[in-house]
PDB file of C-alpha atoms in Angstrom:
ATOM      1  CA  MET A  27    -101.568  -4.074 185.868  1.00 84.00           C
ATOM      2  CA  PHE A  28    -105.115  -4.530 187.134  1.00 89.00           C
ATOM      3  CA  ASP A  29    -106.124  -6.617 190.156  1.00 90.00           C
ATOM      4  CA  ILE A  30    -108.505  -9.531 189.634  1.00 90.00           C
ATOM      5  CA  ASN A  31    -111.631  -9.938 191.758  1.00 89.00           C
ATOM      6  CA  GLU A  32    -114.854 -11.936 191.625  1.00 89.00           C
ATOM      7  CA  ILE A  33    -116.830  -9.256 189.777  1.00 91.00           C
ATOM      8  CA  LEU A  34    -114.170  -8.812 187.113  1.00 92.00           C
ATOM      9  CA  ARG A  35    -113.693 -12.568 186.846  1.00 92.00           C
ATOM     10  CA  GLY A  36    -117.408 -12.895 186.085  1.00 92.00           C
ATOM     11  CA  GLU A  37    -117.223 -10.176 183.415  1.00 94.00           C
ATOM     12  CA  ILE A  38    -114.296 -11.924 181.744  1.00 94.00           C
ATOM     13  CA  ILE A  39    -116.159 -15.244 181.793  1.00 94.00           C
ATOM     14  CA  PHE A  40    -119.082 -13.502 180.069  1.00 93.00           C
ATOM     15  CA  ALA A  41    -116.681 -12.200 177.416  1.00 92.00           C
ATOM     16  CA  MET A  42    -115.258 -15.693 176.926  1.00 93.00           C
ATOM     17  CA  GLU A  43    -118.679 -17.250 176.389  1.00 91.00           C
ATOM     18  CA  ASN A  44    -119.972 -14.577 174.014  1.00 89.00           C
ATOM     19  CA  GLN A  45    -119.159 -15.772 170.491  1.00 82.00           C
ATOM     20  CA  GLU A  46    -120.766 -12.785 168.751  1.00 84.00           C
ATOM     21  CA  ILE A  47    -118.892  -9.802 170.212  1.00 88.00           C
ATOM     22  CA  ASP A  48    -115.139  -9.228 170.070  1.00 89.00           C
ATOM     23  CA  PHE A  49    -114.146  -8.319 173.627  1.00 91.00           C
ATOM     24  CA  GLY A  50    -110.834  -7.105 174.996  1.00 92.00           C
ATOM     25  CA  ILE A  51    -109.490  -6.381 178.480  1.00 93.00           C
ATOM     26  CA  ASP A  52    -107.596  -3.215 179.359  1.00 91.00           C
ATOM     27  CA  ILE A  53    -104.373  -4.382 181.017  1.00 90.00           C
ATOM     28  CA  ASP A  54    -104.127  -1.256 183.176  1.00 89.00           C
ATOM     29  CA  THR A  55    -107.692  -1.076 184.496  1.00 90.00           C
ATOM     30  CA  GLY A  56    -109.190  -4.509 183.849  1.00 90.00           C
ATOM     31  CA  GLU A  57    -112.103  -2.930 181.968  1.00 92.00           C
ATOM     32  CA  VAL A  58    -113.829  -5.335 179.586  1.00 92.00           C
ATOM     33  CA  VAL A  59    -114.583  -3.527 176.319  1.00 91.00           C
ATOM     34  CA  ALA A  60    -116.471  -4.482 173.151  1.00 88.00           C
ATOM     35  CA  ARG A  61    -113.960  -3.814 170.400  1.00 79.00           C
ATOM     36  CA  ASN A  62    -116.348  -4.105 167.460  1.00 68.00           C
ATOM     37  CA  ASP A  63    -118.587  -1.364 168.858  1.00 60.00           C
ATOM     38  CA  GLU A  64    -118.158   1.782 166.739  1.00 57.00           C
ATOM     39  CA  ASN A  65    -119.028   3.953 169.740  1.00 56.00           C
ATOM     40  CA  ASN A  66    -115.993   2.583 171.576  1.00 55.00           C
ATOM     41  CA  GLU A  67    -113.433   3.183 168.812  1.00 56.00           C
ATOM     42  CA  SER A  68    -112.343   6.641 169.962  1.00 52.00           C
ATOM     43  CA  ALA A  69    -112.370   5.628 173.624  1.00 53.00           C
ATOM     44  CA  GLU A  70    -110.310   2.534 172.828  1.00 53.00           C
ATOM     45  CA  ARG A  71    -107.554   4.681 171.325  1.00 55.00           C
ATOM     46  CA  GLU A  72    -107.226   6.398 174.695  1.00 58.00           C
ATOM     47  CA  ARG A  73    -106.941   3.156 176.655  1.00 60.00           C
ATOM     48  CA  GLY A  74    -103.807   1.254 177.525  1.00 66.00           C
ATOM     49  CA  GLU A  75    -102.783  -2.098 176.113  1.00 85.00           C
ATOM     50  CA  ILE A  76    -105.730  -4.362 175.309  1.00 90.00           C
ATOM     51  CA  SER A  77    -105.468  -8.120 175.792  1.00 91.00           C
ATOM     52  CA  GLU A  78    -107.571 -10.859 174.272  1.00 91.00           C
ATOM     53  CA  PRO A  79    -109.702 -12.659 176.873  1.00 92.00           C
ATOM     54  CA  PRO A  80    -108.860 -16.294 177.650  1.00 92.00           C
ATOM     55  CA  VAL A  81    -109.613 -18.607 174.742  1.00 91.00           C
ATOM     56  CA  TRP A  82    -112.917 -20.442 175.111  1.00 92.00           C
ATOM     57  CA  THR A  83    -114.415 -22.300 172.153  1.00 91.00           C
ATOM     58  CA  SER A  84    -117.727 -24.034 171.585  1.00 90.00           C
ATOM     59  CA  GLY A  85    -115.776 -27.286 171.856  1.00 91.00           C
ATOM     60  CA  ASP A  86    -114.607 -26.252 175.324  1.00 91.00           C
ATOM     61  CA  GLY A  87    -118.209 -25.545 176.258  1.00 92.00           C
ATOM     62  CA  PHE A  88    -119.390 -28.934 175.027  1.00 92.00           C
ATOM     63  CA  ARG A  89    -116.642 -30.785 176.914  1.00 90.00           C
ATOM     64  CA  LEU A  90    -117.522 -28.842 180.053  1.00 91.00           C
ATOM     65  CA  MET A  91    -121.170 -29.891 179.809  1.00 93.00           C
ATOM     66  CA  GLU A  92    -120.173 -33.489 179.147  1.00 90.00           C
ATOM     67  CA  SER A  93    -117.780 -33.647 182.101  1.00 85.00           C
ATOM     68  CA  PHE A  94    -120.441 -32.197 184.406  1.00 88.00           C
ATOM     69  CA  ALA A  95    -123.083 -34.642 183.201  1.00 89.00           C
ATOM     70  CA  ARG A  96    -120.802 -37.549 184.102  1.00 82.00           C
ATOM     71  CA  THR A  97    -120.575 -36.324 187.708  1.00 81.00           C
ATOM     72  CA  VAL A  98    -124.349 -36.341 188.273  1.00 84.00           C
ATOM     73  CA  GLY A  99    -125.300 -39.142 190.632  1.00 77.00           C
ATOM     74  CA  ASP A 100    -128.995 -39.351 189.772  1.00 84.00           C
ATOM     75  CA  PRO A 101    -129.237 -41.864 186.882  1.00 85.00           C
ATOM     76  CA  GLU A 102    -132.394 -40.263 185.506  1.00 91.00           C
ATOM     77  CA  VAL A 103    -130.846 -36.796 185.361  1.00 92.00           C
ATOM     78  CA  MET A 104    -127.537 -38.031 183.967  1.00 89.00           C
ATOM     79  CA  THR A 105    -129.337 -39.974 181.233  1.00 92.00           C
ATOM     80  CA  ALA A 106    -131.414 -36.912 180.330  1.00 94.00           C
ATOM     81  CA  LEU A 107    -128.338 -34.676 180.157  1.00 94.00           C
ATOM     82  CA  MET A 108    -126.345 -37.158 178.075  1.00 93.00           C
ATOM     83  CA  ALA A 109    -129.326 -37.503 175.729  1.00 94.00           C
ATOM     84  CA  ALA A 110    -129.398 -33.727 175.299  1.00 94.00           C
ATOM     85  CA  LEU A 111    -125.697 -33.768 174.475  1.00 94.00           C
ATOM     86  CA  SER A 112    -126.255 -36.474 171.863  1.00 92.00           C
ATOM     87  CA  ARG A 113    -128.377 -34.177 169.733  1.00 85.00           C
ATOM     88  CA  GLY A 114    -126.929 -32.572 166.657  1.00 79.00           C
ATOM     89  CA  ARG A 115    -128.082 -28.988 166.233  1.00 84.00           C
ATOM     90  CA  GLY A 116    -129.226 -27.064 169.283  1.00 90.00           C
ATOM     91  CA  VAL A 117    -127.223 -29.138 171.751  1.00 93.00           C
ATOM     92  CA  PHE A 118    -126.453 -26.174 174.033  1.00 93.00           C
ATOM     93  CA  ARG A 119    -130.094 -25.117 174.248  1.00 93.00           C
ATOM     94  CA  ALA A 120    -131.186 -28.719 174.824  1.00 95.00           C
ATOM     95  CA  PHE A 121    -128.714 -29.046 177.695  1.00 95.00           C
ATOM     96  CA  LYS A 122    -129.917 -25.821 179.334  1.00 94.00           C
ATOM     97  CA  ASP A 123    -133.576 -26.758 178.900  1.00 95.00           C
ATOM     98  CA  THR A 124    -132.932 -30.139 180.497  1.00 96.00           C
ATOM     99  CA  LEU A 125    -131.118 -28.564 183.438  1.00 95.00           C
ATOM    100  CA  ALA A 126    -134.023 -26.179 183.990  1.00 95.00           C
ATOM    101  CA  ARG A 127    -136.181 -29.160 184.988  1.00 95.00           C
ATOM    102  CA  TYR A 128    -133.869 -29.990 187.909  1.00 94.00           C
ATOM    103  CA  THR A 129    -133.321 -26.905 190.068  1.00 92.00           C
ATOM    104  CA  GLU A 130    -130.648 -28.317 192.385  1.00 90.00           C
ATOM    105  CA  ILE A 131    -128.665 -29.881 189.537  1.00 91.00           C
ATOM    106  CA  GLU A 132    -128.901 -26.606 187.648  1.00 93.00           C
ATOM    107  CA  ARG A 133    -127.465 -24.756 190.663  1.00 90.00           C
ATOM    108  CA  ARG A 134    -124.592 -27.229 190.821  1.00 87.00           C
ATOM    109  CA  TRP A 135    -123.986 -26.772 187.108  1.00 92.00           C
ATOM    110  CA  PHE A 136    -123.547 -23.014 187.432  1.00 91.00           C
ATOM    111  CA  ALA A 137    -121.115 -23.496 190.326  1.00 86.00           C
ATOM    112  CA  TYR A 138    -119.217 -26.120 188.338  1.00 87.00           C
ATOM    113  CA  LYS A 139    -119.045 -23.926 185.224  1.00 90.00           C
ATOM    114  CA  ASP A 140    -117.940 -20.842 187.129  1.00 89.00           C
ATOM    115  CA  THR A 141    -115.210 -22.808 188.887  1.00 85.00           C
ATOM    116  CA  VAL A 142    -113.780 -24.355 185.724  1.00 86.00           C
ATOM    117  CA  MET A 143    -113.945 -21.154 183.700  1.00 91.00           C
ATOM    118  CA  GLY A 144    -112.674 -19.152 186.670  1.00 89.00           C
ATOM    119  CA  ARG A 145    -109.568 -21.321 186.758  1.00 85.00           C
ATOM    120  CA  ARG A 146    -109.060 -20.617 183.040  1.00 88.00           C
ATOM    121  CA  VAL A 147    -109.279 -16.889 183.821  1.00 92.00           C
ATOM    122  CA  ASP A 148    -106.812 -17.209 186.695  1.00 88.00           C
ATOM    123  CA  ASP A 149    -104.289 -19.062 184.507  1.00 86.00           C
ATOM    124  CA  TRP A 150    -104.644 -16.352 181.867  1.00 91.00           C
ATOM    125  CA  TYR A 151    -104.219 -13.640 184.516  1.00 91.00           C
ATOM    126  CA  ASP A 152    -101.073 -15.301 185.853  1.00 88.00           C
ATOM    127  CA  SER A 153     -99.646 -15.373 182.319  1.00 87.00           C
ATOM    128  CA  LEU A 154    -100.286 -11.634 182.017  1.00 90.00           C
ATOM    129  CA  ARG A 155     -98.550 -11.056 185.349  1.00 88.00           C
ATOM    130  CA  GLU A 156     -95.526 -13.048 184.227  1.00 84.00           C
ATOM    131  CA  ALA A 157     -95.360 -11.075 180.980  1.00 85.00           C
ATOM    132  CA  SER A 158     -95.350  -7.892 183.088  1.00 84.00           C
ATOM    133  CA  GLY A 159     -92.526  -9.188 185.284  1.00 84.00           C
ATOM    134  CA  LEU A 160     -94.788  -9.970 188.242  1.00 82.00           C
ATOM    135  CA  ALA A 161     -95.074 -13.199 190.216  1.00 76.00           C
ATOM    136  CA  ARG A 162     -97.853 -15.667 189.530  1.00 74.00           C
ATOM    137  CA  LEU A 163    -100.593 -15.728 192.144  1.00 76.00           C
ATOM    138  CA  GLY A 164    -101.815 -19.267 191.482  1.00 64.00           C
ATOM    139  CA  PRO A 165    -105.228 -20.602 192.525  1.00 59.00           C
ATOM    140  CA  GLU A 166    -106.434 -20.296 196.079  1.00 58.00           C
ATOM    141  CA  PRO A 167    -106.023 -23.725 197.776  1.00 50.00           C
ATOM    142  CA  GLU A 168    -109.565 -23.667 199.117  1.00 52.00           C
ATOM    143  CA  GLU A 169    -111.009 -22.372 195.852  1.00 52.00           C
ATOM    144  CA  THR A 170    -112.659 -25.581 194.678  1.00 52.00           C
ATOM    145  CA  SER A 171    -112.869 -27.611 197.890  1.00 56.00           C
ATOM    146  CA  GLU A 172    -116.598 -27.053 198.435  1.00 55.00           C
ATOM    147  CA  LEU A 173    -117.456 -27.873 194.837  1.00 55.00           C
ATOM    148  CA  LEU A 174    -115.275 -30.994 194.771  1.00 62.00           C
ATOM    149  CA  ALA A 175    -116.744 -32.243 198.032  1.00 58.00           C
ATOM    150  CA  GLY A 176    -120.224 -31.945 196.563  1.00 60.00           C
ATOM    151  CA  GLU A 177    -119.510 -33.561 193.206  1.00 69.00           C
ATOM    152  CA  PHE A 178    -116.956 -36.232 194.111  1.00 80.00           C
ATOM    153  CA  GLU A 179    -116.275 -38.822 196.780  1.00 84.00           C
ATOM    154  CA  PHE A 180    -112.731 -39.076 198.141  1.00 87.00           C
ATOM    155  CA  ARG A 181    -111.727 -42.496 199.433  1.00 89.00           C
ATOM    156  CA  ARG A 182    -108.533 -43.786 201.040  1.00 93.00           C
ATOM    157  CA  ALA A 183    -107.474 -47.424 201.079  1.00 93.00           C
ATOM    158  CA  GLY A 184    -104.362 -49.557 201.369  1.00 92.00           C
ATOM    159  CA  GLY A 185    -102.449 -51.322 198.645  1.00 90.00           C
ATOM    160  CA  GLU A 186    -105.195 -53.924 198.320  1.00 91.00           C
ATOM    161  CA  ALA A 187    -107.162 -51.312 196.333  1.00 92.00           C
ATOM    162  CA  TRP A 188    -104.497 -50.958 193.644  1.00 93.00           C
ATOM    163  CA  PRO A 189    -106.101 -53.530 191.281  1.00 92.00           C
ATOM    164  CA  GLU A 190    -109.160 -51.241 191.129  1.00 91.00           C
ATOM    165  CA  CYS A 191    -106.905 -48.518 189.759  1.00 94.00           C
ATOM    166  CA  ARG A 192    -105.275 -50.530 186.983  1.00 94.00           C
ATOM    167  CA  GLU A 193    -107.513 -49.047 184.305  1.00 93.00           C
ATOM    168  CA  LEU A 194    -106.437 -45.492 185.158  1.00 95.00           C
ATOM    169  CA  PHE A 195    -102.803 -46.645 185.320  1.00 96.00           C
ATOM    170  CA  SER A 196    -103.173 -47.997 181.767  1.00 96.00           C
ATOM    171  CA  ARG A 197    -104.797 -44.764 180.593  1.00 94.00           C
ATOM    172  CA  SER A 198    -101.920 -42.788 182.083  1.00 96.00           C
ATOM    173  CA  LEU A 199     -99.414 -45.032 180.314  1.00 96.00           C
ATOM    174  CA  ASP A 200    -101.189 -44.604 176.976  1.00 96.00           C
ATOM    175  CA  GLU A 201    -101.192 -40.808 177.343  1.00 94.00           C
ATOM    176  CA  ALA A 202     -97.484 -40.734 178.159  1.00 95.00           C
ATOM    177  CA  LEU A 203     -96.679 -42.979 175.177  1.00 95.00           C
ATOM    178  CA  GLY A 204     -98.358 -40.427 172.941  1.00 94.00           C
ATOM    179  CA  LYS A 205     -96.069 -37.627 174.165  1.00 91.00           C
ATOM    180  CA  PHE A 206     -92.686 -39.104 175.105  1.00 92.00           C
ATOM    181  CA  PRO A 207     -90.194 -41.690 173.776  1.00 93.00           C
ATOM    182  CA  GLU A 208     -91.562 -45.214 174.118  1.00 95.00           C
ATOM    183  CA  ALA A 209     -88.515 -46.721 175.833  1.00 95.00           C
ATOM    184  CA  LEU A 210     -88.430 -43.956 178.449  1.00 95.00           C
ATOM    185  CA  VAL A 211     -92.138 -44.240 179.203  1.00 95.00           C
ATOM    186  CA  GLU A 212     -92.122 -48.018 179.466  1.00 96.00           C
ATOM    187  CA  TYR A 213     -89.088 -47.929 181.772  1.00 96.00           C
ATOM    188  CA  GLU A 214     -90.553 -45.321 184.124  1.00 95.00           C
ATOM    189  CA  TYR A 215     -93.958 -46.999 184.306  1.00 96.00           C
ATOM    190  CA  ALA A 216     -92.379 -50.404 184.911  1.00 96.00           C
ATOM    191  CA  VAL A 217     -90.405 -48.920 187.819  1.00 94.00           C
ATOM    192  CA  THR A 218     -93.554 -47.358 189.271  1.00 95.00           C
ATOM    193  CA  ASP A 219     -95.561 -50.549 188.843  1.00 94.00           C
ATOM    194  CA  ARG A 220     -92.868 -52.631 190.563  1.00 93.00           C
ATOM    195  CA  GLU A 221     -92.608 -50.150 193.426  1.00 91.00           C
ATOM    196  CA  ILE A 222     -96.348 -50.288 194.036  1.00 92.00           C
ATOM    197  CA  SER A 223     -96.824 -54.017 193.495  1.00 89.00           C
ATOM    198  CA  ALA A 224     -93.848 -55.120 195.589  1.00 87.00           C
ATOM    199  CA  MET A 225     -94.834 -53.227 198.712  1.00 84.00           C
ATOM    200  CA  ASN A 226     -96.843 -54.559 201.605  1.00 83.00           C
ATOM    201  CA  ALA A 227    -100.446 -53.425 201.192  1.00 77.00           C
ATOM    202  CA  ASN A 228    -100.336 -51.769 204.620  1.00 79.00           C
ATOM    203  CA  ASP A 229     -97.372 -49.599 203.611  1.00 82.00           C
ATOM    204  CA  LEU A 230     -99.190 -47.971 200.705  1.00 91.00           C
ATOM    205  CA  SER A 231    -101.942 -45.378 200.704  1.00 94.00           C
ATOM    206  CA  VAL A 232    -104.210 -45.313 197.666  1.00 95.00           C
ATOM    207  CA  PHE A 233    -106.387 -42.211 197.341  1.00 95.00           C
ATOM    208  CA  MET A 234    -109.282 -42.563 194.923  1.00 93.00           C
ATOM    209  CA  VAL A 235    -111.825 -40.064 193.634  1.00 90.00           C
ATOM    210  CA  GLU A 236    -115.173 -41.217 192.324  1.00 87.00           C
ATOM    211  CA  ALA A 237    -117.806 -39.169 190.541  1.00 79.00           C
ATOM    212  CA  ALA A 238    -121.290 -39.190 191.990  1.00 66.00           C
ATOM    213  CA  ALA A 239    -122.229 -41.787 189.379  1.00 61.00           C
ATOM    214  CA  GLY A 240    -119.608 -44.148 190.827  1.00 69.00           C
ATOM    215  CA  ALA A 241    -116.958 -44.008 188.094  1.00 79.00           C
ATOM    216  CA  MET A 242    -113.376 -43.575 189.267  1.00 88.00           C
ATOM    217  CA  VAL A 243    -111.971 -40.346 187.840  1.00 89.00           C
ATOM    218  CA  ALA A 244    -108.669 -39.918 189.695  1.00 93.00           C
ATOM    219  CA  VAL A 245    -106.159 -41.861 191.752  1.00 96.00           C
ATOM    220  CA  ALA A 246    -103.026 -41.064 193.730  1.00 96.00           C
ATOM    221  CA  VAL A 247    -100.634 -43.482 195.405  1.00 96.00           C
ATOM    222  CA  ALA A 248     -98.356 -42.448 198.255  1.00 96.00           C
ATOM    223  CA  ARG A 249     -95.955 -44.287 200.518  1.00 94.00           C
ATOM    224  CA  LYS A 250     -93.882 -43.625 203.619  1.00 92.00           C
ATOM    225  CA  ILE A 251     -90.121 -44.012 203.374  1.00 91.00           C
ATOM    226  CA  PHE A 252     -88.032 -44.526 206.510  1.00 90.00           C
ATOM    227  CA  ILE A 253     -84.311 -43.793 206.745  1.00 90.00           C
ATOM    228  CA  ALA A 254     -83.052 -44.742 210.217  1.00 86.00           C
ATOM    229  CA  ASP A 255     -85.248 -42.721 212.572  1.00 84.00           C
ATOM    230  CA  ARG A 256     -86.334 -40.244 209.914  1.00 90.00           C
ATOM    231  CA  SER A 257     -89.106 -40.459 207.350  1.00 91.00           C
ATOM    232  CA  PHE A 258     -90.774 -38.685 204.466  1.00 94.00           C
ATOM    233  CA  GLY A 259     -93.806 -39.239 202.288  1.00 94.00           C
ATOM    234  CA  LYS A 260     -93.639 -39.726 198.551  1.00 94.00           C
ATOM    235  CA  LEU A 261     -96.378 -39.417 195.956  1.00 95.00           C
ATOM    236  CA  ILE A 262     -95.433 -42.027 193.368  1.00 95.00           C
ATOM    237  CA  PHE A 263     -98.434 -42.036 191.042  1.00 96.00           C
ATOM    238  CA  LEU A 264    -101.157 -39.578 190.118  1.00 96.00           C
ATOM    239  CA  TYR A 265    -103.692 -39.594 187.317  1.00 95.00           C
ATOM    240  CA  VAL A 266    -106.849 -37.590 186.669  1.00 93.00           C
ATOM    241  CA  MET A 267    -109.239 -38.249 183.801  1.00 90.00           C
ATOM    242  CA  PRO A 268    -108.803 -35.493 181.171  1.00 86.00           C
ATOM    243  CA  GLU A 269    -112.349 -34.136 181.444  1.00 79.00           C
ATOM    244  CA  GLN A 270    -111.876 -33.448 185.178  1.00 81.00           C
ATOM    245  CA  ARG A 271    -108.483 -31.711 185.080  1.00 81.00           C
ATOM    246  CA  ASP A 272    -109.741 -28.147 184.781  1.00 77.00           C
ATOM    247  CA  LEU A 273    -111.137 -28.427 188.318  1.00 78.00           C
ATOM    248  CA  GLY A 274    -107.712 -28.747 189.934  1.00 78.00           C
ATOM    249  CA  LEU A 275    -108.572 -32.248 191.094  1.00 83.00           C
ATOM    250  CA  GLY A 276    -104.954 -33.402 190.824  1.00 87.00           C
ATOM    251  CA  GLN A 277    -103.664 -30.718 193.161  1.00 85.00           C
ATOM    252  CA  THR A 278    -106.483 -31.340 195.610  1.00 85.00           C
ATOM    253  CA  LEU A 279    -105.847 -35.083 195.598  1.00 89.00           C
ATOM    254  CA  SER A 280    -102.129 -34.516 196.182  1.00 90.00           C
ATOM    255  CA  GLU A 281    -102.995 -32.389 199.189  1.00 89.00           C
ATOM    256  CA  HIS A 282    -105.320 -35.090 200.537  1.00 90.00           C
ATOM    257  CA  ALA A 283    -102.398 -37.511 200.412  1.00 93.00           C
ATOM    258  CA  ARG A 284     -99.980 -35.077 202.058  1.00 93.00           C
ATOM    259  CA  GLU A 285    -102.414 -34.161 204.828  1.00 93.00           C
ATOM    260  CA  ALA A 286    -103.173 -37.820 205.550  1.00 93.00           C
ATOM    261  CA  LEU A 287     -99.495 -38.658 205.976  1.00 94.00           C
ATOM    262  CA  ALA A 288     -98.852 -35.474 207.961  1.00 93.00           C
ATOM    263  CA  ALA A 289    -101.565 -36.542 210.414  1.00 94.00           C
ATOM    264  CA  GLU A 290     -99.533 -39.725 210.929  1.00 92.00           C
ATOM    265  CA  GLY A 291     -96.360 -37.816 211.788  1.00 91.00           C
ATOM    266  CA  VAL A 292     -94.763 -37.557 208.338  1.00 92.00           C
ATOM    267  CA  SER A 293     -93.846 -33.901 207.959  1.00 92.00           C
ATOM    268  CA  ARG A 294     -92.053 -33.934 204.593  1.00 93.00           C
ATOM    269  CA  PHE A 295     -93.852 -34.899 201.417  1.00 95.00           C
ATOM    270  CA  ILE A 296     -92.411 -35.003 197.919  1.00 94.00           C
ATOM    271  CA  VAL A 297     -94.144 -35.288 194.561  1.00 92.00           C
ATOM    272  CA  ASP A 298     -91.829 -37.342 192.353  1.00 87.00           C
ATOM    273  CA  ILE A 299     -93.729 -38.422 189.249  1.00 88.00           C
ATOM    274  CA  PRO A 300     -92.411 -38.371 185.671  1.00 87.00           C
ATOM    275  CA  PHE A 301     -94.495 -36.877 182.875  1.00 88.00           C
ATOM    276  CA  LEU A 302     -96.632 -34.520 184.960  1.00 85.00           C
ATOM    277  CA  PRO A 303     -97.200 -31.282 183.011  1.00 79.00           C
ATOM    278  CA  GLU A 304     -95.159 -28.223 183.926  1.00 72.00           C
ATOM    279  CA  GLY A 305     -98.296 -26.325 184.888  1.00 72.00           C
ATOM    280  CA  PHE A 306     -99.011 -28.855 187.611  1.00 80.00           C
ATOM    281  CA  GLY A 307     -95.855 -27.838 189.440  1.00 75.00           C
ATOM    282  CA  LEU A 308     -96.735 -24.175 189.141  1.00 70.00           C
ATOM    283  CA  SER A 309    -100.124 -24.783 190.710  1.00 72.00           C
ATOM    284  CA  LEU A 310     -98.590 -26.752 193.589  1.00 79.00           C
ATOM    285  CA  ALA A 311     -96.725 -23.609 194.595  1.00 74.00           C
ATOM    286  CA  SER A 312    -100.004 -22.149 195.859  1.00 70.00           C
ATOM    287  CA  PHE A 313    -100.147 -25.033 198.349  1.00 76.00           C
ATOM    288  CA  GLY A 314     -96.691 -24.208 199.710  1.00 81.00           C
ATOM    289  CA  TYR A 315     -94.605 -26.644 197.649  1.00 85.00           C
ATOM    290  CA  VAL A 316     -91.119 -25.674 196.477  1.00 85.00           C
ATOM    291  CA  ALA A 317     -89.267 -27.238 193.553  1.00 83.00           C
ATOM    292  CA  PHE A 318     -86.140 -29.294 194.077  1.00 83.00           C
ATOM    293  CA  GLY A 319     -84.035 -30.918 191.392  1.00 79.00           C
ATOM    294  CA  THR A 320     -84.719 -30.936 187.668  1.00 77.00           C
ATOM    295  CA  ARG A 321     -85.376 -33.475 184.943  1.00 80.00           C
ATOM    296  CA  TRP A 322     -84.498 -32.744 181.334  1.00 83.00           C
ATOM    297  CA  LEU A 323     -84.866 -34.570 178.023  1.00 83.00           C
ATOM    298  CA  ARG A 324     -83.115 -33.974 174.708  1.00 86.00           C
ATOM    299  CA  THR A 325     -83.407 -36.147 171.614  1.00 85.00           C
ATOM    300  CA  SER A 326     -80.472 -36.097 169.201  1.00 84.00           C
ATOM    301  CA  ASP A 327     -81.068 -36.117 165.466  1.00 71.00           C
TER     302      ASP A 327
END
């Protein structure tokens, strides 16, 4: 099994983006090979197992451009980028040509793209490791911190800020209703809403993330729980807008909440939120979290 590094990660990203050449990755060496090159046919027979690169479609590329455009704080630049994305044919070229007029924004775009696609590569690499009987490595905790700090504003407030977050709460509810039984979803969200609404505003911590343009893209709610002279922190709600999830914003926001409570003397912090995807828990492991307890669902015929 090969080891991943920045150079190889970049080569794999290139293979993902290239829609004209069929690339593969040698599992033993990590070599990226063009499989539809006749000159490579004999050499390929001598290689080890070849894996497909991570899936990356033109739709993925468009959504990536759109999500980046929404983070741009300069109204003129954001409008120009969104206009480029509104074109029919030639939308990718129009987006690149527009970026070329704004050097600093273009630099941020390349960093943004490499981070998002790099996370896709790392998830793919971890899947290969698991298939080979090896442990997942997970993302580096500091991997996206510089990028996130440049593109987003993190803000902490008390419970008085919860009304600002109602729209994201509703979006989260709608998503869950599309995936899980209605009665279960409505019960769990009602419990969460009561827990948040019934608490004193000073006993809640609401962590919000805003894009440079000012739109709220993520929210987390945490509280302290005291049992006699002991305490722990609990993350009771978390939601990230779909177009921002590939950046690991949810994990980063969870860590912001944990670190804030730890600075106030709360050493234990649990994430106890229904309906989070399984992959979220796997990524938390890279931050030092360990799983406890399970939650299962079975629907009878």
